[in-house]
Amino acid sequence: QVQLVESGGGLVQPGGSLRLSCAASGSVFSIGAMGWYRQAPGKQRELVAAISSAGSRNYADSVKGRFTISRDNAKNTLDLQMNSLKPEDTAVYYCRAEHRRYSGVDYWGKGTLVTVSS
């Protein structure tokens, strides 16, 4: 089993920045790709950014050029640097990790709330 704990959420003004972090523990050797997802009130959860174990990244069109995903395999952490935040970025942000060998096996954190408002 893998446990994921997110941190770094909060209230920020439009145009501001936040950095989210996700700490993994447990059977971290089983982790493959990781990613950040978000769910806004009344909407479905969506992919924000993902990164493979080798470091390949992909982003949702809505965050390209503003968000940067990174991971430190030695420290078992996943980060999301969010710049130029917009009110529509307001959501609960979740960390997800895929099992490197078994497709369909994944792990989720409990989420951290990001609110972008003046």
PDB file of N, CA and C in Angstrom, residues 42-112:
ATOM      1  N   GLY A  42     -19.263  20.906  -7.987  1.00  0.00           N
ATOM      2  CA  GLY A  42     -20.224  20.605  -9.031  1.00  0.00           C
ATOM      3  C   GLY A  42     -19.634  20.079 -10.321  1.00  0.00           C
ATOM      4  N   LYS A  43     -18.326  19.829 -10.326  1.00  0.00           N
ATOM      5  CA  LYS A  43     -17.673  19.342 -11.543  1.00  0.00           C
ATOM      6  C   LYS A  43     -16.989  18.008 -11.301  1.00  0.00           C
ATOM      7  N   GLN A  44     -16.665  17.345 -12.392  1.00  0.00           N
ATOM      8  CA  GLN A  44     -15.961  16.072 -12.286  1.00  0.00           C
ATOM      9  C   GLN A  44     -14.473  16.292 -12.014  1.00  0.00           C
ATOM     10  N   ARG A  45     -13.869  15.311 -11.411  1.00  0.00           N
ATOM     11  CA  ARG A  45     -12.431  15.378 -11.190  1.00  0.00           C
ATOM     12  C   ARG A  45     -11.725  15.341 -12.542  1.00  0.00           C
ATOM     13  N   GLU A  46     -10.685  16.168 -12.674  1.00  0.00           N
ATOM     14  CA  GLU A  46      -9.962  16.239 -13.942  1.00  0.00           C
ATOM     15  C   GLU A  46      -8.463  16.208 -13.712  1.00  0.00           C
ATOM     16  N   LEU A  47      -7.764  15.729 -14.741  1.00  0.00           N
ATOM     17  CA  LEU A  47      -6.313  15.715 -14.684  1.00  0.00           C
ATOM     18  C   LEU A  47      -5.778  17.132 -14.844  1.00  0.00           C
ATOM     19  N   VAL A  48      -4.826  17.492 -13.991  1.00  0.00           N
ATOM     20  CA  VAL A  48      -4.148  18.778 -14.100  1.00  0.00           C
ATOM     21  C   VAL A  48      -2.787  18.585 -14.755  1.00  0.00           C
ATOM     22  N   ALA A  49      -2.007  17.672 -14.215  1.00  0.00           N
ATOM     23  CA  ALA A  49      -0.669  17.412 -14.728  1.00  0.00           C
ATOM     24  C   ALA A  49      -0.226  16.034 -14.276  1.00  0.00           C
ATOM     25  N   ALA A  50       0.612  15.408 -15.092  1.00  0.00           N
ATOM     26  CA  ALA A  50       1.118  14.080 -14.767  1.00  0.00           C
ATOM     27  C   ALA A  50       2.586  13.998 -15.136  1.00  0.00           C
ATOM     28  N   ILE A  51       3.289  13.093 -14.459  1.00  0.00           N
ATOM     29  CA  ILE A  51       4.707  12.905 -14.714  1.00  0.00           C
ATOM     30  C   ILE A  51       5.031  11.420 -14.554  1.00  0.00           C
ATOM     31  N   SER A  52       5.759  10.905 -15.536  1.00  0.00           N
ATOM     32  CA  SER A  52       6.129   9.498 -15.475  1.00  0.00           C
ATOM     33  C   SER A  52       7.303   9.303 -14.516  1.00  0.00           C
ATOM     34  N   SER A  53       7.621   8.067 -14.264  1.00  0.00           N
ATOM     35  CA  SER A  53       8.756   7.779 -13.388  1.00  0.00           C
ATOM     36  C   SER A  53      10.058   8.249 -14.013  1.00  0.00           C
ATOM     37  N   ALA A  54      10.074   8.378 -15.350  1.00  0.00           N
ATOM     38  CA  ALA A  54      11.275   8.845 -16.055  1.00  0.00           C
ATOM     39  C   ALA A  54      11.295  10.354 -16.194  1.00  0.00           C
ATOM     40  N   GLY A  55      10.198  11.019 -15.831  1.00  0.00           N
ATOM     41  CA  GLY A  55      10.183  12.480 -15.870  1.00  0.00           C
ATOM     42  C   GLY A  55       9.421  13.111 -17.016  1.00  0.00           C
ATOM     43  N   SER A  56       8.778  12.327 -17.853  1.00  0.00           N
ATOM     44  CA  SER A  56       7.971  12.900 -18.930  1.00  0.00           C
ATOM     45  C   SER A  56       6.723  13.535 -18.347  1.00  0.00           C
ATOM     46  N   ARG A  57       6.407  14.736 -18.822  1.00  0.00           N
ATOM     47  CA  ARG A  57       5.299  15.505 -18.252  1.00  0.00           C
ATOM     48  C   ARG A  57       4.209  15.751 -19.279  1.00  0.00           C
ATOM     49  N   ASN A  58       2.985  15.850 -18.793  1.00  0.00           N
ATOM     50  CA  ASN A  58       1.906  16.356 -19.633  1.00  0.00           C
ATOM     51  C   ASN A  58       0.961  17.172 -18.760  1.00  0.00           C
ATOM     52  N   TYR A  59       0.328  18.140 -19.397  1.00  0.00           N
ATOM     53  CA  TYR A  59      -0.499  19.107 -18.695  1.00  0.00           C
ATOM     54  C   TYR A  59      -1.849  19.262 -19.369  1.00  0.00           C
ATOM     55  N   ALA A  60      -2.840  19.601 -18.581  1.00  0.00           N
ATOM     56  CA  ALA A  60      -4.109  20.012 -19.145  1.00  0.00           C
ATOM     57  C   ALA A  60      -3.904  21.334 -19.876  1.00  0.00           C
ATOM     58  N   ASP A  61      -4.630  21.537 -20.960  1.00  0.00           N
ATOM     59  CA  ASP A  61      -4.477  22.769 -21.739  1.00  0.00           C
ATOM     60  C   ASP A  61      -4.715  24.005 -20.877  1.00  0.00           C
ATOM     61  N   SER A  62      -5.597  23.889 -19.921  1.00  0.00           N
ATOM     62  CA  SER A  62      -5.980  25.046 -19.118  1.00  0.00           C
ATOM     63  C   SER A  62      -4.867  25.526 -18.184  1.00  0.00           C
ATOM     64  N   VAL A  63      -3.857  24.705 -17.958  1.00  0.00           N
ATOM     65  CA  VAL A  63      -2.795  25.096 -17.036  1.00  0.00           C
ATOM     66  C   VAL A  63      -1.427  25.189 -17.704  1.00  0.00           C
ATOM     67  N   LYS A  64      -1.334  24.852 -18.970  1.00  0.00           N
ATOM     68  CA  LYS A  64      -0.049  24.901 -19.671  1.00  0.00           C
ATOM     69  C   LYS A  64       0.543  26.302 -19.604  1.00  0.00           C
ATOM     70  N   GLY A  65       1.823  26.352 -19.287  1.00  0.00           N
ATOM     71  CA  GLY A  65       2.499  27.633 -19.190  1.00  0.00           C
ATOM     72  C   GLY A  65       2.355  28.301 -17.840  1.00  0.00           C
ATOM     73  N   ARG A  66       1.473  27.787 -16.994  1.00  0.00           N
ATOM     74  CA  ARG A  66       1.275  28.379 -15.665  1.00  0.00           C
ATOM     75  C   ARG A  66       1.685  27.419 -14.542  1.00  0.00           C
ATOM     76  N   PHE A  67       1.459  26.139 -14.751  1.00  0.00           N
ATOM     77  CA  PHE A  67       1.756  25.133 -13.720  1.00  0.00           C
ATOM     78  C   PHE A  67       2.949  24.287 -14.145  1.00  0.00           C
ATOM     79  N   THR A  68       3.714  23.848 -13.156  1.00  0.00           N
ATOM     80  CA  THR A  68       4.844  22.960 -13.406  1.00  0.00           C
ATOM     81  C   THR A  68       4.818  21.810 -12.407  1.00  0.00           C
ATOM     82  N   ILE A  69       4.833  20.599 -12.927  1.00  0.00           N
ATOM     83  CA  ILE A  69       4.862  19.414 -12.079  1.00  0.00           C
ATOM     84  C   ILE A  69       6.289  18.899 -11.990  1.00  0.00           C
ATOM     85  N   SER A  70       6.658  18.424 -10.809  1.00  0.00           N
ATOM     86  CA  SER A  70       7.992  17.864 -10.626  1.00  0.00           C
ATOM     87  C   SER A  70       7.927  16.767  -9.560  1.00  0.00           C
ATOM     88  N   ARG A  71       8.898  15.895  -9.604  1.00  0.00           N
ATOM     89  CA  ARG A  71       8.951  14.832  -8.600  1.00  0.00           C
ATOM     90  C   ARG A  71      10.391  14.588  -8.192  1.00  0.00           C
ATOM     91  N   ASP A  72      10.565  14.175  -6.957  1.00  0.00           N
ATOM     92  CA  ASP A  72      11.867  13.819  -6.425  1.00  0.00           C
ATOM     93  C   ASP A  72      11.764  12.366  -5.980  1.00  0.00           C
ATOM     94  N   ASN A  73      12.267  11.473  -6.796  1.00  0.00           N
ATOM     95  CA  ASN A  73      12.139  10.046  -6.497  1.00  0.00           C
ATOM     96  C   ASN A  73      12.929   9.639  -5.255  1.00  0.00           C
ATOM     97  N   ALA A  74      13.985  10.365  -4.961  1.00  0.00           N
ATOM     98  CA  ALA A  74      14.782  10.047  -3.773  1.00  0.00           C
ATOM     99  C   ALA A  74      14.031  10.407  -2.491  1.00  0.00           C
ATOM    100  N   LYS A  75      13.262  11.485  -2.563  1.00  0.00           N
ATOM    101  CA  LYS A  75      12.514  11.933  -1.389  1.00  0.00           C
ATOM    102  C   LYS A  75      11.055  11.456  -1.412  1.00  0.00           C
ATOM    103  N   ASN A  76      10.662  10.820  -2.519  1.00  0.00           N
ATOM    104  CA  ASN A  76       9.278  10.331  -2.651  1.00  0.00           C
ATOM    105  C   ASN A  76       8.261  11.463  -2.542  1.00  0.00           C
ATOM    106  N   THR A  77       8.541  12.533  -3.246  1.00  0.00           N
ATOM    107  CA  THR A  77       7.641  13.679  -3.232  1.00  0.00           C
ATOM    108  C   THR A  77       7.244  14.076  -4.643  1.00  0.00           C
ATOM    109  N   LEU A  78       6.082  14.693  -4.716  1.00  0.00           N
ATOM    110  CA  LEU A  78       5.548  15.213  -5.970  1.00  0.00           C
ATOM    111  C   LEU A  78       5.096  16.631  -5.698  1.00  0.00           C
ATOM    112  N   ASP A  79       5.504  17.565  -6.538  1.00  0.00           N
ATOM    113  CA  ASP A  79       5.144  18.968  -6.348  1.00  0.00           C
ATOM    114  C   ASP A  79       4.373  19.508  -7.537  1.00  0.00           C
ATOM    115  N   LEU A  80       3.641  20.567  -7.279  1.00  0.00           N
ATOM    116  CA  LEU A  80       2.960  21.301  -8.347  1.00  0.00           C
ATOM    117  C   LEU A  80       3.133  22.780  -8.067  1.00  0.00           C
ATOM    118  N   GLN A  81       3.920  23.439  -8.879  1.00  0.00           N
ATOM    119  CA  GLN A  81       4.089  24.889  -8.780  1.00  0.00           C
ATOM    120  C   GLN A  81       3.015  25.543  -9.632  1.00  0.00           C
ATOM    121  N   MET A  82       2.208  26.376  -9.001  1.00  0.00           N
ATOM    122  CA  MET A  82       1.090  27.014  -9.693  1.00  0.00           C
ATOM    123  C   MET A  82       1.293  28.513  -9.683  1.00  0.00           C
ATOM    124  N   ASN A  83       1.428  29.082 -10.869  1.00  0.00           N
ATOM    125  CA  ASN A  83       1.611  30.520 -11.024  1.00  0.00           C
ATOM    126  C   ASN A  83       0.435  31.114 -11.787  1.00  0.00           C
ATOM    127  N   SER A  84       0.325  32.417 -11.717  1.00  0.00           N
ATOM    128  CA  SER A  84      -0.735  33.146 -12.434  1.00  0.00           C
ATOM    129  C   SER A  84      -2.094  32.502 -12.186  1.00  0.00           C
ATOM    130  N   LEU A  85      -2.387  32.258 -10.951  1.00  0.00           N
ATOM    131  CA  LEU A  85      -3.626  31.549 -10.612  1.00  0.00           C
ATOM    132  C   LEU A  85      -4.853  32.377 -10.957  1.00  0.00           C
ATOM    133  N   LYS A  86      -5.891  31.654 -11.366  1.00  0.00           N
ATOM    134  CA  LYS A  86      -7.151  32.254 -11.765  1.00  0.00           C
ATOM    135  C   LYS A  86      -8.266  31.731 -10.863  1.00  0.00           C
ATOM    136  N   PRO A  87      -9.347  32.456 -10.750  1.00  0.00           N
ATOM    137  CA  PRO A  87     -10.468  31.962  -9.930  1.00  0.00           C
ATOM    138  C   PRO A  87     -10.946  30.574 -10.366  1.00  0.00           C
ATOM    139  N   GLU A  88     -10.868  30.295 -11.647  1.00  0.00           N
ATOM    140  CA  GLU A  88     -11.306  28.984 -12.139  1.00  0.00           C
ATOM    141  C   GLU A  88     -10.364  27.839 -11.758  1.00  0.00           C
ATOM    142  N   ASP A  89      -9.236  28.166 -11.148  1.00  0.00           N
ATOM    143  CA  ASP A  89      -8.348  27.129 -10.612  1.00  0.00           C
ATOM    144  C   ASP A  89      -8.800  26.673  -9.231  1.00  0.00           C
ATOM    145  N   THR A  90      -9.772  27.327  -8.670  1.00  0.00           N
ATOM    146  CA  THR A  90     -10.285  26.945  -7.364  1.00  0.00           C
ATOM    147  C   THR A  90     -10.837  25.522  -7.395  1.00  0.00           C
ATOM    148  N   ALA A  91     -10.324  24.687  -6.514  1.00  0.00           N
ATOM    149  CA  ALA A  91     -10.728  23.278  -6.492  1.00  0.00           C
ATOM    150  C   ALA A  91     -10.005  22.573  -5.346  1.00  0.00           C
ATOM    151  N   VAL A  92     -10.428  21.348  -5.097  1.00  0.00           N
ATOM    152  CA  VAL A  92      -9.641  20.463  -4.244  1.00  0.00           C
ATOM    153  C   VAL A  92      -8.663  19.740  -5.163  1.00  0.00           C
ATOM    154  N   TYR A  93      -7.398  19.789  -4.803  1.00  0.00           N
ATOM    155  CA  TYR A  93      -6.345  19.174  -5.602  1.00  0.00           C
ATOM    156  C   TYR A  93      -5.913  17.862  -4.953  1.00  0.00           C
ATOM    157  N   TYR A  94      -5.866  16.821  -5.778  1.00  0.00           N
ATOM    158  CA  TYR A  94      -5.539  15.487  -5.304  1.00  0.00           C
ATOM    159  C   TYR A  94      -4.253  14.976  -5.953  1.00  0.00           C
ATOM    160  N   CYS A  95      -3.484  14.272  -5.179  1.00  0.00           N
ATOM    161  CA  CYS A  95      -2.291  13.578  -5.655  1.00  0.00           C
ATOM    162  C   CYS A  95      -2.675  12.131  -5.963  1.00  0.00           C
ATOM    163  N   ARG A  96      -2.172  11.634  -7.075  1.00  0.00           N
ATOM    164  CA  ARG A  96      -2.451  10.251  -7.472  1.00  0.00           C
ATOM    165  C   ARG A  96      -1.156   9.576  -7.882  1.00  0.00           C
ATOM    166  N   ALA A  97      -1.047   8.295  -7.540  1.00  0.00           N
ATOM    167  CA  ALA A  97       0.104   7.493  -7.945  1.00  0.00           C
ATOM    168  C   ALA A  97      -0.382   6.191  -8.551  1.00  0.00           C
ATOM    169  N   GLU A  98       0.224   5.807  -9.649  1.00  0.00           N
ATOM    170  CA  GLU A  98      -0.096   4.543 -10.305  1.00  0.00           C
ATOM    171  C   GLU A  98       0.881   3.461  -9.863  1.00  0.00           C
ATOM    172  N   HIS A  99       0.398   2.241  -9.807  1.00  0.00           N
ATOM    173  CA  HIS A  99       1.289   1.120  -9.550  1.00  0.00           C
ATOM    174  C   HIS A  99       2.116   0.880 -10.806  1.00  0.00           C
ATOM    175  N   ARG A 100       3.401   0.709 -10.644  1.00  0.00           N
ATOM    176  CA  ARG A 100       4.282   0.603 -11.802  1.00  0.00           C
ATOM    177  C   ARG A 100       4.100  -0.694 -12.576  1.00  0.00           C
ATOM    178  N   ARG A 101       3.510  -1.700 -11.959  1.00  0.00           N
ATOM    179  CA  ARG A 101       3.377  -2.986 -12.636  1.00  0.00           C
ATOM    180  C   ARG A 101       1.937  -3.352 -12.961  1.00  0.00           C
ATOM    181  N   TYR A 102       1.023  -2.952 -12.120  1.00  0.00           N
ATOM    182  CA  TYR A 102      -0.357  -3.401 -12.268  1.00  0.00           C
ATOM    183  C   TYR A 102      -1.257  -2.238 -12.690  1.00  0.00           C
ATOM    184  N   SER A 103      -1.659  -2.266 -13.958  1.00  0.00           N
ATOM    185  CA  SER A 103      -2.558  -1.220 -14.432  1.00  0.00           C
ATOM    186  C   SER A 103      -3.890  -1.327 -13.697  1.00  0.00           C
ATOM    187  N   GLY A 104      -4.489  -0.230 -13.426  1.00  0.00           N
ATOM    188  CA  GLY A 104      -5.750  -0.206 -12.704  1.00  0.00           C
ATOM    189  C   GLY A 104      -5.595  -0.120 -11.208  1.00  0.00           C
ATOM    190  N   VAL A 105      -4.369  -0.265 -10.731  1.00  0.00           N
ATOM    191  CA  VAL A 105      -4.098  -0.102  -9.307  1.00  0.00           C
ATOM    192  C   VAL A 105      -3.522   1.290  -9.109  1.00  0.00           C
ATOM    193  N   ASP A 106      -4.211   2.099  -8.335  1.00  0.00           N
ATOM    194  CA  ASP A 106      -3.703   3.431  -8.068  1.00  0.00           C
ATOM    195  C   ASP A 106      -4.051   3.855  -6.649  1.00  0.00           C
ATOM    196  N   TYR A 107      -3.410   4.925  -6.259  1.00  0.00           N
ATOM    197  CA  TYR A 107      -3.537   5.433  -4.898  1.00  0.00           C
ATOM    198  C   TYR A 107      -3.843   6.919  -4.962  1.00  0.00           C
ATOM    199  N   TRP A 108      -4.642   7.380  -4.008  1.00  0.00           N
ATOM    200  CA  TRP A 108      -5.053   8.782  -3.969  1.00  0.00           C
ATOM    201  C   TRP A 108      -4.825   9.368  -2.581  1.00  0.00           C
ATOM    202  N   GLY A 109      -4.465  10.649  -2.576  1.00  0.00           N
ATOM    203  CA  GLY A 109      -4.456  11.375  -1.329  1.00  0.00           C
ATOM    204  C   GLY A 109      -5.841  11.892  -1.022  1.00  0.00           C
ATOM    205  N   LYS A 110      -5.985  12.557   0.117  1.00  0.00           N
ATOM    206  CA  LYS A 110      -7.291  13.066   0.533  1.00  0.00           C
ATOM    207  C   LYS A 110      -7.586  14.450  -0.014  1.00  0.00           C
ATOM    208  N   GLY A 111      -6.587  15.090  -0.581  1.00  0.00           N
ATOM    209  CA  GLY A 111      -6.806  16.371  -1.229  1.00  0.00           C
ATOM    210  C   GLY A 111      -6.454  17.564  -0.376  1.00  0.00           C
ATOM    211  N   THR A 112      -6.177  18.666  -1.065  1.00  0.00           N
ATOM    212  CA  THR A 112      -5.922  19.944  -0.409  1.00  0.00           C
ATOM    213  C   THR A 112      -6.666  21.027  -1.182  1.00  0.00           C
TER     214      THR A 112
END
